[in-house]
Coordinates of C-alpha atoms and ligand atoms in Angstrom, one line a residue:
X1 CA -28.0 19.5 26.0
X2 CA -31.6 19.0 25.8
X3 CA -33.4 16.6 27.8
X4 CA -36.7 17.4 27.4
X5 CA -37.6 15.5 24.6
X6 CA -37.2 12.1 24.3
X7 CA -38.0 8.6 22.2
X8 CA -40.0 7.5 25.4
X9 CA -42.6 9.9 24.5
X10 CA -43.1 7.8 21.7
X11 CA -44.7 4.7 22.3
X12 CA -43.6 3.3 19.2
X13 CA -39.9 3.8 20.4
X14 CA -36.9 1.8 19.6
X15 CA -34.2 3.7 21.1
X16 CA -33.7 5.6 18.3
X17 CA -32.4 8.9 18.5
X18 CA -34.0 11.5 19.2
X19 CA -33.4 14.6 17.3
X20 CA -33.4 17.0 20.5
X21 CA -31.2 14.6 22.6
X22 CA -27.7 15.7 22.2
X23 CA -25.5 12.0 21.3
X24 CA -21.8 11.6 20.6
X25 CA -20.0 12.4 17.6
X26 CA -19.4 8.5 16.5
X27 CA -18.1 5.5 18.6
X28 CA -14.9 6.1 18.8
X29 CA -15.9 9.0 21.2
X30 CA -18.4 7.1 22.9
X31 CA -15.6 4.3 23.6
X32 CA -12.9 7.2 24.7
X33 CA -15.7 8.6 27.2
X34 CA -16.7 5.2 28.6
X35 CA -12.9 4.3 28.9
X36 CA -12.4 8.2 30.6
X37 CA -15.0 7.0 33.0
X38 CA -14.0 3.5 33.7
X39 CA -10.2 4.5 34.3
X40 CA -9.7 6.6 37.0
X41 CA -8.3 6.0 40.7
X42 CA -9.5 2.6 40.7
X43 CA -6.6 1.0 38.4
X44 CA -3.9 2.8 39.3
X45 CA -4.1 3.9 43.0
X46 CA -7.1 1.4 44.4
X47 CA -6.0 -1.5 42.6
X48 CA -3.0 -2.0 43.6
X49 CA -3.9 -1.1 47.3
X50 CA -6.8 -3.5 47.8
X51 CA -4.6 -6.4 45.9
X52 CA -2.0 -5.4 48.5
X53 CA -4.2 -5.7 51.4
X54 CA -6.3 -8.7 50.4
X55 CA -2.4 -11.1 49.7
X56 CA -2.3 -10.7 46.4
X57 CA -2.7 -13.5 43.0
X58 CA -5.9 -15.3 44.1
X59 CA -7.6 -11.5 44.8
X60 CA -6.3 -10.9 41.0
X61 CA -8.0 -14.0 39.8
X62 CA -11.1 -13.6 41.5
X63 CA -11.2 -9.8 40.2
X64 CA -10.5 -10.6 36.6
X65 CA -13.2 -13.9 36.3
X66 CA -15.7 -11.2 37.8
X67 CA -14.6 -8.7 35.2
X68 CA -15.6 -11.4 32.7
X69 CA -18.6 -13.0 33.9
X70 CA -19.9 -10.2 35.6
X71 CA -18.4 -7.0 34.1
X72 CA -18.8 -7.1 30.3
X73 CA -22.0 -9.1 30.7
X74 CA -23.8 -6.2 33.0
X75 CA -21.6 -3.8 30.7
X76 CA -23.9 -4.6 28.2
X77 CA -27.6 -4.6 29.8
X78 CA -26.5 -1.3 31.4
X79 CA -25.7 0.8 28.3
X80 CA -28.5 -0.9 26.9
X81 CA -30.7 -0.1 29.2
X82 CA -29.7 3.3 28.5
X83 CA -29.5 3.7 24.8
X84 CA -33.6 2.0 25.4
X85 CA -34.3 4.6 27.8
X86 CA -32.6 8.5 26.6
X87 CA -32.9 9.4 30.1
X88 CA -31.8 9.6 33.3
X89 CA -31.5 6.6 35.3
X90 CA -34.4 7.1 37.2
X91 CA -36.9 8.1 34.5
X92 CA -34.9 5.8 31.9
X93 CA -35.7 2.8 34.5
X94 CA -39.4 4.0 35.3
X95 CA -40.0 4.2 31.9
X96 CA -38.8 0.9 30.9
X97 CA -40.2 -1.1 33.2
X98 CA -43.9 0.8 31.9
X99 CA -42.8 -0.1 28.4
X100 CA -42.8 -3.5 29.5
X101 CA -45.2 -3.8 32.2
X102 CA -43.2 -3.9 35.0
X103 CA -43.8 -1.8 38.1
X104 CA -42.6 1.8 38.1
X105 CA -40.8 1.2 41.4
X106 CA -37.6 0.2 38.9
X107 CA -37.0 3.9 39.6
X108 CA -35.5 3.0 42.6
X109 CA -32.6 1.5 40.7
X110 CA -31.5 5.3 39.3
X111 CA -32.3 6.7 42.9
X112 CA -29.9 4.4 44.3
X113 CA -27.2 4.9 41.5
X114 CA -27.6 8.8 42.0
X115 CA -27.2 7.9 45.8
X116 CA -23.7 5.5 45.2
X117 CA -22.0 8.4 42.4
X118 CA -22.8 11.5 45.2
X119 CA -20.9 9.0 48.1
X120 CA -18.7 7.7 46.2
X121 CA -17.5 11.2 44.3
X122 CA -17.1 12.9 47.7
X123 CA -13.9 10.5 48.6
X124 CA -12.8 10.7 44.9
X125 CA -12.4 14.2 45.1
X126 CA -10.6 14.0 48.1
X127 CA -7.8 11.3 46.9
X128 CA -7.4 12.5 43.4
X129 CA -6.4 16.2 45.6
X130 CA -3.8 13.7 47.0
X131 CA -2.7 13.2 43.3
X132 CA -3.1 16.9 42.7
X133 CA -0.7 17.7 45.6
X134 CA 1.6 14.9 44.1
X135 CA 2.0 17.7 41.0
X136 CA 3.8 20.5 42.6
X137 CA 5.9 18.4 45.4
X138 CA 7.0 16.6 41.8
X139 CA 7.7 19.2 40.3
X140 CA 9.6 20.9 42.6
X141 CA 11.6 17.5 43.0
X142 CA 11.0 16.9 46.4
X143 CA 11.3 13.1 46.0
X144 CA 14.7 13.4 44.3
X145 CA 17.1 10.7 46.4
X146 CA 14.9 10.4 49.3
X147 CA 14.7 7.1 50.9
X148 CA 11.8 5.0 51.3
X149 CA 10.6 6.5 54.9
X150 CA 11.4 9.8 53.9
X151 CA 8.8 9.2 50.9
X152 CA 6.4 8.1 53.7
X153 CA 6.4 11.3 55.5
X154 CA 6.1 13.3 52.4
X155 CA 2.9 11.3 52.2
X156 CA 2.0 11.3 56.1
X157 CA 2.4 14.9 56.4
X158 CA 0.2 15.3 53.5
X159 CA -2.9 13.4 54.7
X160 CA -2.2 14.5 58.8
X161 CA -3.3 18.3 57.3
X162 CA -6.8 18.5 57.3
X163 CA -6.8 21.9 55.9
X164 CA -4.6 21.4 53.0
X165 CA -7.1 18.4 52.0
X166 CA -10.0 20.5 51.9
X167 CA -8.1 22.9 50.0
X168 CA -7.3 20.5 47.0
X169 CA -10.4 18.6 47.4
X170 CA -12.1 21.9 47.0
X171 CA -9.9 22.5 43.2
X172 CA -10.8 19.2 42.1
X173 CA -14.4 19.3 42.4
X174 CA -14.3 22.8 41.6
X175 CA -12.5 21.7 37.9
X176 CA -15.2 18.5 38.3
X177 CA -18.3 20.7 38.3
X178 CA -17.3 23.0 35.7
X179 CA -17.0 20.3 33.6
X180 CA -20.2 18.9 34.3
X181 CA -21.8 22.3 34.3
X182 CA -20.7 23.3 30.4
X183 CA -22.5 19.7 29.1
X184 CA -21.6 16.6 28.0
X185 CA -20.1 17.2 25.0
X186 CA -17.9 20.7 25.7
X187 CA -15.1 19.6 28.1
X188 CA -15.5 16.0 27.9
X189 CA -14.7 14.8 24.9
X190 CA -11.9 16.7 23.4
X191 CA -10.0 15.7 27.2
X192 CA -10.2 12.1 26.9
X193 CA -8.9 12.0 23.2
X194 CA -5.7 13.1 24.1
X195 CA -4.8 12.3 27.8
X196 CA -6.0 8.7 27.6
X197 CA -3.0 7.5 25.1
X198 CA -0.8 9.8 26.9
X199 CA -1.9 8.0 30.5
X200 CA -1.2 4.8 28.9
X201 CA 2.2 5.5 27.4
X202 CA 3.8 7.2 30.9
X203 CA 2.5 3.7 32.7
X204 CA 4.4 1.7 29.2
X205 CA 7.7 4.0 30.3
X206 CA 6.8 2.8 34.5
X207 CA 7.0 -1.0 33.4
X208 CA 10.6 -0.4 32.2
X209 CA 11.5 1.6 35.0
X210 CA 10.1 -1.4 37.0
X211 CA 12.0 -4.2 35.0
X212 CA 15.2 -2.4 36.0
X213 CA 14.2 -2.9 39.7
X214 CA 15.4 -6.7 40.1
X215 CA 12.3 -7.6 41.4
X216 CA 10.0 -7.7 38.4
X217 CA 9.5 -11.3 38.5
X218 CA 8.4 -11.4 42.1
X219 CA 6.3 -8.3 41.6
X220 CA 4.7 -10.3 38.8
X221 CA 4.8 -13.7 40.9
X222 CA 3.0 -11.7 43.6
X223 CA 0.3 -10.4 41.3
X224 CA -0.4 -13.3 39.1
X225 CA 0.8 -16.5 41.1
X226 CA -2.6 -17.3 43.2
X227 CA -2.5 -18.4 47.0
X228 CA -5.8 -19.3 48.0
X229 CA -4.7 -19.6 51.6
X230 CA -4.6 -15.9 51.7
X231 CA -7.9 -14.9 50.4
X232 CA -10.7 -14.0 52.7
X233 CA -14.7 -13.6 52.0
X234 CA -14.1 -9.8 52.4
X235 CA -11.1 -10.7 49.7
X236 CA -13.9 -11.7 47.5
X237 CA -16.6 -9.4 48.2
X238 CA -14.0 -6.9 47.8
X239 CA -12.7 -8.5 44.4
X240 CA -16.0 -8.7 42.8
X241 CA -16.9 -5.1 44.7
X242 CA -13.7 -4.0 42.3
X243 CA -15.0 -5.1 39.1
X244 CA -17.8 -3.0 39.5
X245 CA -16.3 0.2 40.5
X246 CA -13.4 0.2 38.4
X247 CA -15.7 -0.2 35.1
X248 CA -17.8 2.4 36.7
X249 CA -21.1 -0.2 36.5
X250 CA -24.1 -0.5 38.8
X251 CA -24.9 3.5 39.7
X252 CA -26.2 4.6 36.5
X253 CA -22.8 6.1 34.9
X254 CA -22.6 4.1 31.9
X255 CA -26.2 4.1 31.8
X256 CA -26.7 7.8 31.1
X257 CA -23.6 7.6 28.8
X258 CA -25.1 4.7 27.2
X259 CA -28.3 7.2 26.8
X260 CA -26.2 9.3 24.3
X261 CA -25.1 6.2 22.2
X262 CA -26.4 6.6 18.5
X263 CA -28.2 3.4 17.6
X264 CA -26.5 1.6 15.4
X265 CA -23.3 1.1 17.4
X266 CA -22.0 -2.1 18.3
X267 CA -22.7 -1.9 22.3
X268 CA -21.2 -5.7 22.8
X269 CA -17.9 -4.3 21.0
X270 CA -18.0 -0.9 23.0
X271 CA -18.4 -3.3 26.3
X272 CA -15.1 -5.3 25.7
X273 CA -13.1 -3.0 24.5
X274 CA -13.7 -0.8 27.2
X275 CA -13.3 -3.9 29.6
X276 CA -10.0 -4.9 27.9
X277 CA -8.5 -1.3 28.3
X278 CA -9.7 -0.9 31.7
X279 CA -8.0 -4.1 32.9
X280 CA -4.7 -3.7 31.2
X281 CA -4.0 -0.3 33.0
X282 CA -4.8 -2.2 36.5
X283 CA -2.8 -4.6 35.6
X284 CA 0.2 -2.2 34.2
X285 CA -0.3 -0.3 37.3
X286 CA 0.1 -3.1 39.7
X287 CA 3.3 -4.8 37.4
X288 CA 4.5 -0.9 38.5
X289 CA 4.1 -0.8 41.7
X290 CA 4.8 -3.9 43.5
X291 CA 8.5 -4.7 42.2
X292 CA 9.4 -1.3 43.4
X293 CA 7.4 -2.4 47.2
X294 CA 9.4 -5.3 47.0
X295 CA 12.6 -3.5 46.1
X296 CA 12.5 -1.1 48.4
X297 CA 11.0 -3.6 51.1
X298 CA 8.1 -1.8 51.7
X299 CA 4.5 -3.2 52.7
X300 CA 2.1 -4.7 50.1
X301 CA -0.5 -4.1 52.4
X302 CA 0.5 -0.5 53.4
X303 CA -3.2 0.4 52.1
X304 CA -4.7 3.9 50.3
X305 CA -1.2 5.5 50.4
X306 CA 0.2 3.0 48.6
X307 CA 1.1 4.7 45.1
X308 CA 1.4 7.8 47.3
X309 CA 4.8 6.1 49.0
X310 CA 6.2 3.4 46.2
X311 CA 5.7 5.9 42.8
X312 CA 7.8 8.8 44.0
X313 CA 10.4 6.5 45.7
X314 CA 10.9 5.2 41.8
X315 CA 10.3 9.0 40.1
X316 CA 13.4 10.2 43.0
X317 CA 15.4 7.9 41.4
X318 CA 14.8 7.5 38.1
X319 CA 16.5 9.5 35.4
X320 CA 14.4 12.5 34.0
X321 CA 12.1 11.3 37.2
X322 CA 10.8 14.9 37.7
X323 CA 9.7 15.1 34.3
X324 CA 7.8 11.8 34.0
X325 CA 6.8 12.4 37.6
X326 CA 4.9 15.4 37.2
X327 CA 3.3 14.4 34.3
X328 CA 2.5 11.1 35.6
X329 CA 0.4 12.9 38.3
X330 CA -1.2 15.4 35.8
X331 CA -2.2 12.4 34.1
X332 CA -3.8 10.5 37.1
X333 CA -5.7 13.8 38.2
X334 CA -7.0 13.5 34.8
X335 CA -8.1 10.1 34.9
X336 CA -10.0 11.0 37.7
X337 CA -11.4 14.3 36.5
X338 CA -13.1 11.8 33.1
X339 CA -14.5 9.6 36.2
X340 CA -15.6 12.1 38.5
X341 CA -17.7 13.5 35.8
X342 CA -19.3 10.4 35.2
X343 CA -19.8 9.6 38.6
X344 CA -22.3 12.7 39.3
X345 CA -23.6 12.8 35.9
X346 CA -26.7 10.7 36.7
X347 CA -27.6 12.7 39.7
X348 CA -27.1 16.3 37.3
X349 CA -29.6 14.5 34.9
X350 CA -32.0 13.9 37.9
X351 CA -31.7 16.7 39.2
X352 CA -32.6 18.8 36.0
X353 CA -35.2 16.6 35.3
X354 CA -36.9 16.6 38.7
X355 CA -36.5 20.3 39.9
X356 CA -36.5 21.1 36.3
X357 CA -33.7 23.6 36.6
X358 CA -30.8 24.9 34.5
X359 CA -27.5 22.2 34.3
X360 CA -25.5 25.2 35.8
X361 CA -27.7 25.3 39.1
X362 CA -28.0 21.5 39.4
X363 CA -24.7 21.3 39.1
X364 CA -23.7 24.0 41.6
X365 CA -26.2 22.4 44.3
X366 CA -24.9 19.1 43.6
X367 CA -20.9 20.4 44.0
X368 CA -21.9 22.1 47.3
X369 CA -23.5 18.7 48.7
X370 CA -20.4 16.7 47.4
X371 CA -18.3 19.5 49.1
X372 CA -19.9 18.8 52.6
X373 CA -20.0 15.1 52.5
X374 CA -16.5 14.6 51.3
X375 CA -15.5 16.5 54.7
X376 CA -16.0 13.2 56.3
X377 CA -13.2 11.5 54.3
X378 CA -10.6 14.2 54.9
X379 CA -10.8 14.1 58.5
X380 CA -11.1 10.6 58.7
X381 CA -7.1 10.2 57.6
X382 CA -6.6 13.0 60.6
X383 CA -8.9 14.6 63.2
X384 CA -11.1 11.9 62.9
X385 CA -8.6 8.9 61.9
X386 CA -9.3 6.8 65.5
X387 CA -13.1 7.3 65.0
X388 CA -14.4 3.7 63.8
X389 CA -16.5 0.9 63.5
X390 CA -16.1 -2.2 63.5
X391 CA -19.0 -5.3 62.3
X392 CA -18.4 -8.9 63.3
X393 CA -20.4 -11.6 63.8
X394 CA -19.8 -14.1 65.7
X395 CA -21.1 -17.4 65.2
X396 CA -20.7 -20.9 66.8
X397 CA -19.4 -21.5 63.2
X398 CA -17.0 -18.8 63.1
X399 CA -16.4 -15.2 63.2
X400 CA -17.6 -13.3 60.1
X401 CA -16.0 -9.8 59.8
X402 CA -17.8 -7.3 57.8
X403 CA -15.7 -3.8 58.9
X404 CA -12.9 -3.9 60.7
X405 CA -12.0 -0.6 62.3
X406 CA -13.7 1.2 59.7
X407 CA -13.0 5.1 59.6
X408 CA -15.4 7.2 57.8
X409 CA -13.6 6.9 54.3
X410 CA -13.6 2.6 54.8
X411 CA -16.8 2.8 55.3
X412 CA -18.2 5.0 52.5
X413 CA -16.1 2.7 50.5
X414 CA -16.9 -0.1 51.7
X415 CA -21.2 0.5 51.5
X416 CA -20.3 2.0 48.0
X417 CA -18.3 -0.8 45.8
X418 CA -18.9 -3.8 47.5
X419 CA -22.9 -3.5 48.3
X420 CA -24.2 -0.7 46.4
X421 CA -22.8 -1.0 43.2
X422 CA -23.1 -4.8 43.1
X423 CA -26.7 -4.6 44.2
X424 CA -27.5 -2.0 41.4
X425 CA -25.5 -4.2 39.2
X426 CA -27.6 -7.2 40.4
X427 CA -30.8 -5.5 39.6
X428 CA -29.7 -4.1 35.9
X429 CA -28.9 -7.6 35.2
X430 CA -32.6 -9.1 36.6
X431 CA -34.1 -6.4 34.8
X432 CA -32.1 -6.7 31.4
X433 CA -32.1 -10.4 31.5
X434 CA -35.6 -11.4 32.9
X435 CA -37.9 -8.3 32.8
X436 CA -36.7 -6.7 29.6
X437 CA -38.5 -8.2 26.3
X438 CA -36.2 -10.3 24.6
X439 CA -37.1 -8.8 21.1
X440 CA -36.4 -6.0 22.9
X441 CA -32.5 -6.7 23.9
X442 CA -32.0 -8.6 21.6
X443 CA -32.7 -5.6 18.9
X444 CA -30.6 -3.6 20.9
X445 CA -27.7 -6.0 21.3
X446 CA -27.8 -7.6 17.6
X447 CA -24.8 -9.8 18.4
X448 CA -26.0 -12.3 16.2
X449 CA -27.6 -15.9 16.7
X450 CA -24.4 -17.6 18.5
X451 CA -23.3 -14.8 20.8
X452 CA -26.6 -13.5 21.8
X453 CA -27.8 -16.8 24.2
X454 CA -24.2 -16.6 25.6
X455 CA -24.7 -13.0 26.9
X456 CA -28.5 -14.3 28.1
X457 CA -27.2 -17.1 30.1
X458 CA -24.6 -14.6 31.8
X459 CA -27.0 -12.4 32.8
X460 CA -29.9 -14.0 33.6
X461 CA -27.8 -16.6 36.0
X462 CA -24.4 -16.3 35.9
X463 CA -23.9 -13.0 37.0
X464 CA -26.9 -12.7 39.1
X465 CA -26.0 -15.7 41.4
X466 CA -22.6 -14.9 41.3
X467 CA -23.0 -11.6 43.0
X468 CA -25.8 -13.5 45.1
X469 CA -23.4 -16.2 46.3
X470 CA -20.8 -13.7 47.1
X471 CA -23.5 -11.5 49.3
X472 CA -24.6 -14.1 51.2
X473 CA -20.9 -15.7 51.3
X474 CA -19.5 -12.2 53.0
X475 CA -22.8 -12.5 55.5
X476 CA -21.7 -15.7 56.6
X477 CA -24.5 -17.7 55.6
X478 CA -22.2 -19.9 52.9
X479 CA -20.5 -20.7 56.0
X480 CA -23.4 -21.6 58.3
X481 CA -24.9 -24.1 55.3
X482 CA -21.7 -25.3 54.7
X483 CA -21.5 -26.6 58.1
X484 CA -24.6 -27.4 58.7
X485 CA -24.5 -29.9 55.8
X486 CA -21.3 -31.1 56.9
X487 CA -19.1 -30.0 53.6
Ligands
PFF501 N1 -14.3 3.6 37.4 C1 -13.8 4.7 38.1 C2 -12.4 4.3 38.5 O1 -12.0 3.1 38.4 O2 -11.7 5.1 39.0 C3 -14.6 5.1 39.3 C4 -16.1 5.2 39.0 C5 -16.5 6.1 38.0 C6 -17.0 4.4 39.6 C7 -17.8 6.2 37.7 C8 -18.3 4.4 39.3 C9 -18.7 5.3 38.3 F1 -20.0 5.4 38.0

């Protein structure tokens, strides 16, 4: 693909196309792509394993209102943004805010989303090698009649093996950068066409599996019945952290896909029905796996293993269970391989456009950095697992905990979804809302008279103090007013 010329060269631009930048085929592929990125780990094994840890219904409420306000609303300025820009996120952002008057230090926005993809891809690669490793042990039927514990070990023996980690965190971002490496359009597309549907279909066949477990209605009491009492400000942070990550918003990701969008497409449509799709795997993945946890009594809260222990319990059981369990992990690993491409695609941009060098080297550098830093999140689940910190405040007003015997891979998490991508999120949504021209977005929205104010008034204030009042709640300070002011 060519990056080298772009719209922004013309003052007079629009966000039109350019005829050197490559775009994709029509919407439809654009949708498939944005939905490859947006599924991934994050429904199937993250969101079930933070709603596990933070009690449950009320973390699911919290999570999907955020997907709402916050989500489809930053959704939209972000592929905006993009589709305005042609670029990278850095240049995209810098040249925007000169288009507009604003200062070039926007850049900073891409710099940080370049930052959050390169952290946040070095533990991706690392779990979806779990899923990998899933394939074979599958496969070869290892889960057939095993009991819950011995499911655990399976699992525990796994992650205890620092060497065998590296190993299949090494294939994945190997098959990651090659991907990235041959262009947008080569590998990318044709994959999610196909696997997507297929993904969705396995998880339809799961939901029967778990209806058959006798404990489908307290899996789905658990999931959508909300306690309040059990939800934390980490609970929220973490929900509205979620919403970002799992609809891959914030870095830059959608943003440089949003950069191949052609310009007449409905971005508002693309938004939801990404959005839509997204949440209904989560949710399908979740109405999976807890009725089989509380089948099998096993621990809501048992944390990243989670799909790792429950799934194969119910693939050792199930008839043709080797079949669908195999393919069931093909499919995840491909979920994640559509992500992780997205995740370092804004830092492969940069990187080409900065160094000006070939896609094949920026790509190579870029896998060899990921490589190193992901080292940190395999040995935190071994060599390294009693390594950790731990942040609380304590105030006359209470204790506020921010990390709790954090190991390397909690706190990359942690600093990735629930302050970096919010934060980037934040800022796209100042930008878009009260920097951007509204002639401007609202020529690149064209939702029409009635829905275009709604999105305005979500992302000018809605979103932006919703993300504000969650910061400032997980910091304590809602707390510390609260009781200063006696309410
Ligand atoms: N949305 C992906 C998932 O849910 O697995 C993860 C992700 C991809 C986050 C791309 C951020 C991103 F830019």
């Amino acid at each position: 693909m060519s990056d080298s010329v772009s719209p922004l060269n013309d003052p007079s631009a629009s966000g039109k196309p350019s005829p050197n930048r490559e775009q994709w085929s029509s919407r439809l592929v654009f949708v498939l792509a944005a939905t490859g990125s947006a599924v991934g780990l994050g429904n199937i094994w993250k969101f079930p394993y933070i709603t596990g840890e933070f009690g449950g219904g009320a973390f699911v409420l919290i999570y999907l209102i955020c997907i709402a306000s916050i989500g489809i609303p930053i959704m939209m300025a972000e592929i905006m943004l993009g589709r305005r820009g042609r670029h990278d996120p850095v240049t995209t952002m810098k040249k925007l805010a000169k288009e507009s008057g604003h200062s070039r230090s926007w850049g900073l926005l891409g710099w940080m989303g370049v930052i959050s993809g390169f952290l946040i891809l070095s533990y991706y690669s690392v779990i979806a090698g779990w899923a990998m490793a899933y394939v074979p042990r599958m496969a070869a039927g290892t889960f057939v009649g095993l009991d819950a514990q011995a499911v655990n070990s399976v699992f525990s023996n796994l992650v205890s093996n620092p060497e065998t980690l590296i190993a299949w965190h090494t294939l994945f971002l190997f098959m990651t950068m090659v991907v990235v490496a041959k262009g947008v359009r080569g590998g990318l597309e044709k994959a999610v066409t196909y696997l997507m549907p297929m993904l969705f279909l396995l998880l339809v066949i799961l939901i029967f599996y778990a209806m058959g477990t006798g404990h489908f209605s307290e899996g789905l009491s658990y999931l959508f019945n909300p306690d309040f009492s059990k939800i934390t400000t980490e609970g929220v942070l973490s929900a509205m952290g979620h919403a970002f990550f799992t609809l891959s918003l914030g870095m830059g990701a959608i943003m440089v896909y949003g950069s191949y969008l052609p310009a007449h497409t409905s971005i508002a449509k693309a938004s939801i029905l990404v959005a839509v799709m997204d949440t209904l795997v989560a949710l399908l993945a979740g109405m999976i796996i807890f009725p089989i946890v509380f089948a099998n009594a096993l621990e809501p809260g048992a944390g990243p293993g989670l799909i790792f222990k429950t799934l194969p319990l119910a693939f050792g059981q199930m008839d043709y269970g080797t079949l669908f369990g195999t393919l069931f992990f093909i499919l995840l690993v491909f979920a994640a391989w559509t992500s992780s491409i997205s995740l370092i695609e804004p830092a492969i941009t940069w990187g080409m456009k900065t160094f000006q060098i070939s896609r094949i080297k920026t790509s190579v550098i870029s896998g060899i950095l990921v490589w190193f830093m992901g080292l940190f999140t395999v040995f935190s689940f071994n060599l390294a697992s009693d390594v950790t910190i731990s942040s609380v405040i304590s105030t006359q007003y209470g204790e506020f905990v921010i990390l709790k015997d954090a190991t390397a891979f909690d706190f990359l998490d942690y600093l990735t979804s629930n302050i970096m991508l919010p934060l980037g999120g934040l800022m796209i949504a100042i930008y878009a809302g009260w920097l951007m021209k509204q002639e401007y977005s609202r020529e690149e929205l064209s939702v029409g008279s009635f829905w275009f104010p709604i999105w305005s008034i979500l992302v000018r204030y809605v979103a932006p103090i919703m993300v504000i009042i969650v910061f400032l709640n997980a910091m304590g300070v809602v707390a510390f007013v609260r009781s200063i002011m006696g309410v």
